Short mmCIF file of C-alpha atoms in Angstrom, two decimals:
data_model
loop_
_atom_site.label_atom_id
_atom_site.label_comp_id
_atom_site.label_asym_id
_atom_site.label_seq_id
_atom_site.Cartn_x
_atom_site.Cartn_y
_atom_site.Cartn_z
CA MET A 1 0.00 0.00 0.00
CA THR A 2 1.00 3.59 -0.65
CA LEU A 3 1.17 6.22 2.09
CA ARG A 4 -0.96 9.14 0.90
CA VAL A 5 0.47 12.50 1.93
CA GLY A 6 -1.21 15.88 1.58
CA LEU A 7 1.20 18.81 1.19
CA THR A 8 -0.02 22.34 1.71
CA GLY A 9 0.97 25.87 2.66
CA GLY A 10 -0.08 29.44 2.11
CA ILE A 11 0.55 31.58 -0.95
CA ALA A 12 4.24 32.03 -1.86
CA SER A 13 5.34 29.46 0.73
CA GLY A 14 7.39 27.51 -1.83
CA LYS A 15 5.04 24.59 -2.41
CA SER A 16 6.31 23.88 -5.94
CA THR A 17 9.92 23.86 -4.73
CA ILE A 18 9.17 21.47 -1.87
CA LEU A 19 7.07 19.22 -4.11
CA ALA A 20 9.98 18.97 -6.56
CA LEU A 21 12.23 17.95 -3.68
CA PHE A 22 9.80 15.19 -2.68
CA ALA A 23 9.97 13.92 -6.27
CA ARG A 24 13.77 14.03 -6.18
CA PHE A 25 13.71 11.92 -3.02
CA GLY A 26 11.71 9.21 -4.80
CA CYS A 27 8.10 10.08 -3.99
CA TRP A 28 5.26 10.08 -6.51
CA THR A 29 3.97 13.65 -6.72
CA LEU A 30 0.96 15.55 -8.04
CA ASP A 31 0.61 19.34 -8.23
CA ALA A 32 -3.10 20.09 -7.80
CA ASP A 33 -2.71 23.58 -9.29
CA LYS A 34 -1.34 22.06 -12.50
CA LEU A 35 -4.16 19.52 -12.43
CA VAL A 36 -6.67 22.38 -12.15
CA ALA A 37 -5.05 24.00 -15.18
CA GLU A 38 -5.55 20.74 -17.10
CA LEU A 39 -9.18 20.51 -16.02
CA TYR A 40 -9.76 24.13 -17.11
CA ARG A 41 -8.82 23.30 -20.70
CA PRO A 42 -11.57 23.24 -23.36
CA GLY A 43 -13.33 19.89 -23.41
CA GLN A 44 -12.48 19.16 -19.75
CA PRO A 45 -15.10 19.09 -16.96
CA GLY A 46 -13.69 22.14 -15.16
CA HIS A 47 -13.98 24.26 -18.31
CA ALA A 48 -17.64 23.37 -18.77
CA ALA A 49 -18.44 23.99 -15.09
CA LEU A 50 -16.82 27.44 -15.14
CA ILE A 51 -18.73 28.54 -18.22
CA ARG A 52 -22.02 27.36 -16.71
CA THR A 53 -21.32 29.40 -13.59
CA TYR A 54 -19.54 32.53 -14.82
CA GLY A 55 -20.37 32.72 -18.50
CA GLU A 56 -18.03 33.36 -21.41
CA ARG A 57 -16.64 36.58 -19.89
CA ILE A 58 -13.92 34.43 -18.28
CA LEU A 59 -12.71 33.10 -21.64
CA ARG A 60 -9.92 34.37 -23.86
CA PRO A 61 -10.61 34.71 -27.60
CA ASP A 62 -9.11 31.25 -28.17
CA GLY A 63 -11.61 29.66 -25.78
CA GLU A 64 -9.12 29.04 -22.98
CA VAL A 65 -9.97 30.20 -19.46
CA ASP A 66 -8.46 33.58 -18.65
CA ARG A 67 -7.09 32.79 -15.19
CA VAL A 68 -6.63 36.49 -14.32
CA ALA A 69 -10.22 37.36 -15.27
CA LEU A 70 -11.47 34.36 -13.32
CA ALA A 71 -9.41 35.28 -10.25
CA ASN A 72 -10.68 38.88 -10.32
CA ILE A 73 -14.24 37.57 -10.14
CA ALA A 74 -13.76 34.48 -7.98
CA PHE A 75 -11.47 35.96 -5.32
CA ALA A 76 -13.14 39.35 -4.93
CA THR A 77 -14.59 38.31 -1.56
CA PRO A 78 -14.32 35.25 0.71
CA GLY A 79 -17.83 34.28 -0.38
CA ASP A 80 -16.83 34.39 -4.04
CA ALA A 81 -13.78 32.23 -3.30
CA ARG A 82 -15.97 29.66 -1.53
CA LYS A 83 -18.29 29.56 -4.53
CA LEU A 84 -15.43 28.74 -6.90
CA ASN A 85 -13.97 26.16 -4.54
CA ALA A 86 -17.31 24.40 -4.13
CA LEU A 87 -17.55 24.21 -7.91
CA ILE A 88 -14.04 22.97 -8.69
CA HIS A 89 -12.94 20.92 -5.67
CA PRO A 90 -15.19 17.89 -6.35
CA ILE A 91 -13.89 17.70 -9.94
CA VAL A 92 -10.26 17.93 -8.81
CA ILE A 93 -10.73 15.40 -6.00
CA GLU A 94 -12.30 12.87 -8.37
CA GLU A 95 -9.40 13.11 -10.82
CA THR A 96 -6.82 13.05 -8.01
CA GLU A 97 -8.32 9.85 -6.61
CA ARG A 98 -8.29 8.27 -10.06
CA ARG A 99 -4.56 8.97 -10.38
CA LEU A 100 -3.72 7.91 -6.83
CA ALA A 101 -5.32 4.54 -7.47
CA THR A 102 -2.56 3.78 -9.99
CA VAL A 103 0.43 4.71 -7.78
CA GLN A 104 3.05 2.02 -7.12
CA GLU A 105 5.53 4.09 -5.10
CA GLU A 106 5.82 3.84 -1.31
CA ILE A 107 4.84 7.50 -0.78
CA ALA A 108 2.45 9.65 -2.85
CA VAL A 109 2.48 13.41 -2.23
CA VAL A 110 -0.36 15.63 -3.44
CA GLU A 111 0.25 19.37 -3.15
CA ALA A 112 -2.67 21.81 -2.99
CA THR A 113 -3.07 25.28 -1.53
CA LEU A 114 -6.60 24.59 -0.28
CA LEU A 115 -6.05 20.95 0.59
CA LEU A 116 -7.28 21.30 4.17
CA GLU A 117 -10.21 23.53 3.25
CA ALA A 118 -11.33 20.84 0.79
CA GLY A 119 -11.40 18.08 3.43
CA GLY A 120 -7.88 16.76 2.86
CA ARG A 121 -7.45 15.75 6.49
CA GLN A 122 -9.88 12.90 5.87
CA ARG A 123 -8.44 11.81 2.50
CA TYR A 124 -4.74 11.60 3.36
CA ASP A 125 -2.76 9.47 5.81
CA ARG A 126 -0.42 12.31 6.72
CA ILE A 127 -0.51 16.09 6.32
CA VAL A 128 2.70 18.07 5.73
CA VAL A 129 2.48 21.84 6.12
CA ILE A 130 5.04 24.22 4.64
CA ASP A 131 5.42 27.07 7.11
CA VAL A 132 6.71 30.53 6.22
CA ASP A 133 6.43 33.81 8.09
CA PRO A 134 3.71 36.00 6.46
CA ALA A 135 6.21 38.81 5.90
CA VAL A 136 8.34 36.40 3.85
CA GLN A 137 5.26 35.30 1.89
CA ILE A 138 4.50 38.91 0.98
CA GLU A 139 8.12 39.55 0.00
CA ARG A 140 8.23 36.44 -2.20
CA GLY A 141 4.84 37.16 -3.75
CA VAL A 142 5.92 40.68 -4.73
CA ALA A 143 9.21 39.32 -6.10
CA ARG A 144 7.12 36.92 -8.20
CA GLY A 145 5.38 39.93 -9.79
CA MET A 146 2.23 40.17 -7.70
CA ALA A 147 1.05 43.44 -6.21
CA GLU A 148 1.47 43.56 -2.44
CA GLU A 149 -2.26 44.26 -2.05
CA GLU A 150 -3.07 41.13 -4.05
CA VAL A 151 -0.77 38.98 -1.89
CA ARG A 152 -2.37 40.34 1.27
CA ARG A 153 -5.85 39.71 -0.15
CA ARG A 154 -4.98 36.10 -0.97
CA LEU A 155 -3.51 35.62 2.51
CA ALA A 156 -6.69 37.00 4.08
CA ASN A 157 -8.80 34.52 2.09
CA GLN A 158 -6.68 31.50 3.08
CA MET A 159 -6.74 29.41 6.24
CA PRO A 160 -4.91 31.21 9.08
CA ARG A 161 -1.35 30.04 9.66
CA GLU A 162 -2.04 28.83 13.20
CA GLU A 163 -5.03 26.76 12.13
CA ARG A 164 -3.10 25.19 9.24
CA LEU A 165 -0.30 24.18 11.60
CA ARG A 166 -2.76 22.51 13.97
CA HIS A 167 -3.60 20.02 11.21
CA ALA A 168 0.05 19.17 10.47
CA ASP A 169 1.61 15.79 11.15
CA TYR A 170 4.90 17.24 9.91
CA VAL A 171 6.03 20.83 9.32
CA ILE A 172 8.64 22.00 6.82
CA ASP A 173 10.15 25.41 7.61
CA ASN A 174 10.77 27.01 4.23
CA SER A 175 11.81 30.44 5.45
CA GLY A 176 15.44 29.97 4.45
CA ASP A 177 17.41 29.06 1.34
CA LEU A 178 17.23 25.99 -0.91
CA ALA A 179 19.79 24.10 1.16
CA GLN A 180 17.60 24.45 4.24
CA ALA A 181 14.55 23.37 2.22
CA GLU A 182 16.42 20.24 1.10
CA ARG A 183 17.38 19.34 4.67
CA GLU A 184 13.86 19.93 5.96
CA THR A 185 12.28 17.88 3.17
CA ALA A 186 14.77 15.03 3.56
CA ARG A 187 13.97 14.89 7.29
CA VAL A 188 10.24 14.63 6.60
CA VAL A 189 10.68 12.05 3.82
CA GLU A 190 12.63 9.83 6.20
CA ALA A 191 9.89 10.12 8.81
CA LEU A 192 7.21 9.35 6.22
CA ARG A 193 9.09 6.24 5.12
CA GLN A 194 8.88 4.99 8.68
CA ASP A 195 5.13 5.71 8.56
CA ALA A 196 4.61 3.82 5.29
CA PRO A 197 2.41 0.69 5.62
CA ALA A 198 5.20 -1.69 4.57
CA ASN A 199 7.44 -0.40 7.36
CA ARG A 200 4.70 -0.17 10.00
CA ASP A 201 3.82 -3.83 9.43
CA ARG A 202 7.34 -5.12 10.05
#
């Protein structure tokens, strides 16, 4: 059996970097944001659901979803964000489960920003939270090209840091450089290997 691990963290916490490190250490990985992008493509269930809900104003001339236009509508208020999440999460969860059912590796890591908000505590064997000071998140978000106001708005719409940490089985401190991130991830991977069903049954 495969140990199912949910990986999450706030905006600009370095989730993609940490997920890539899990892959380097031999884990099967899935980036839920990339999966959402796939499901938003024309002909996919997410694309159809978005058009039914928001109309064609969220489409580019080529028929692809304009992620900026969608975000401006869907993240305007916490209520709007909940509406989008309620629409998309069931579609993403269904596809994630389909892919997880095929995994042969000892550890499968699924990364998603809203993993806990979408009931991930019940679907995964372990939860790993990437923790970063909010000031660092804002700094990194701005460096990525986002307006500071936008980063703060996203932070306000996400689960509070303290609540996210309460759900964690393991925490990765990603406030430092890549070398620190590698050490932190290696430490957690080793602990997860001990948690894997094959090792627990010995």
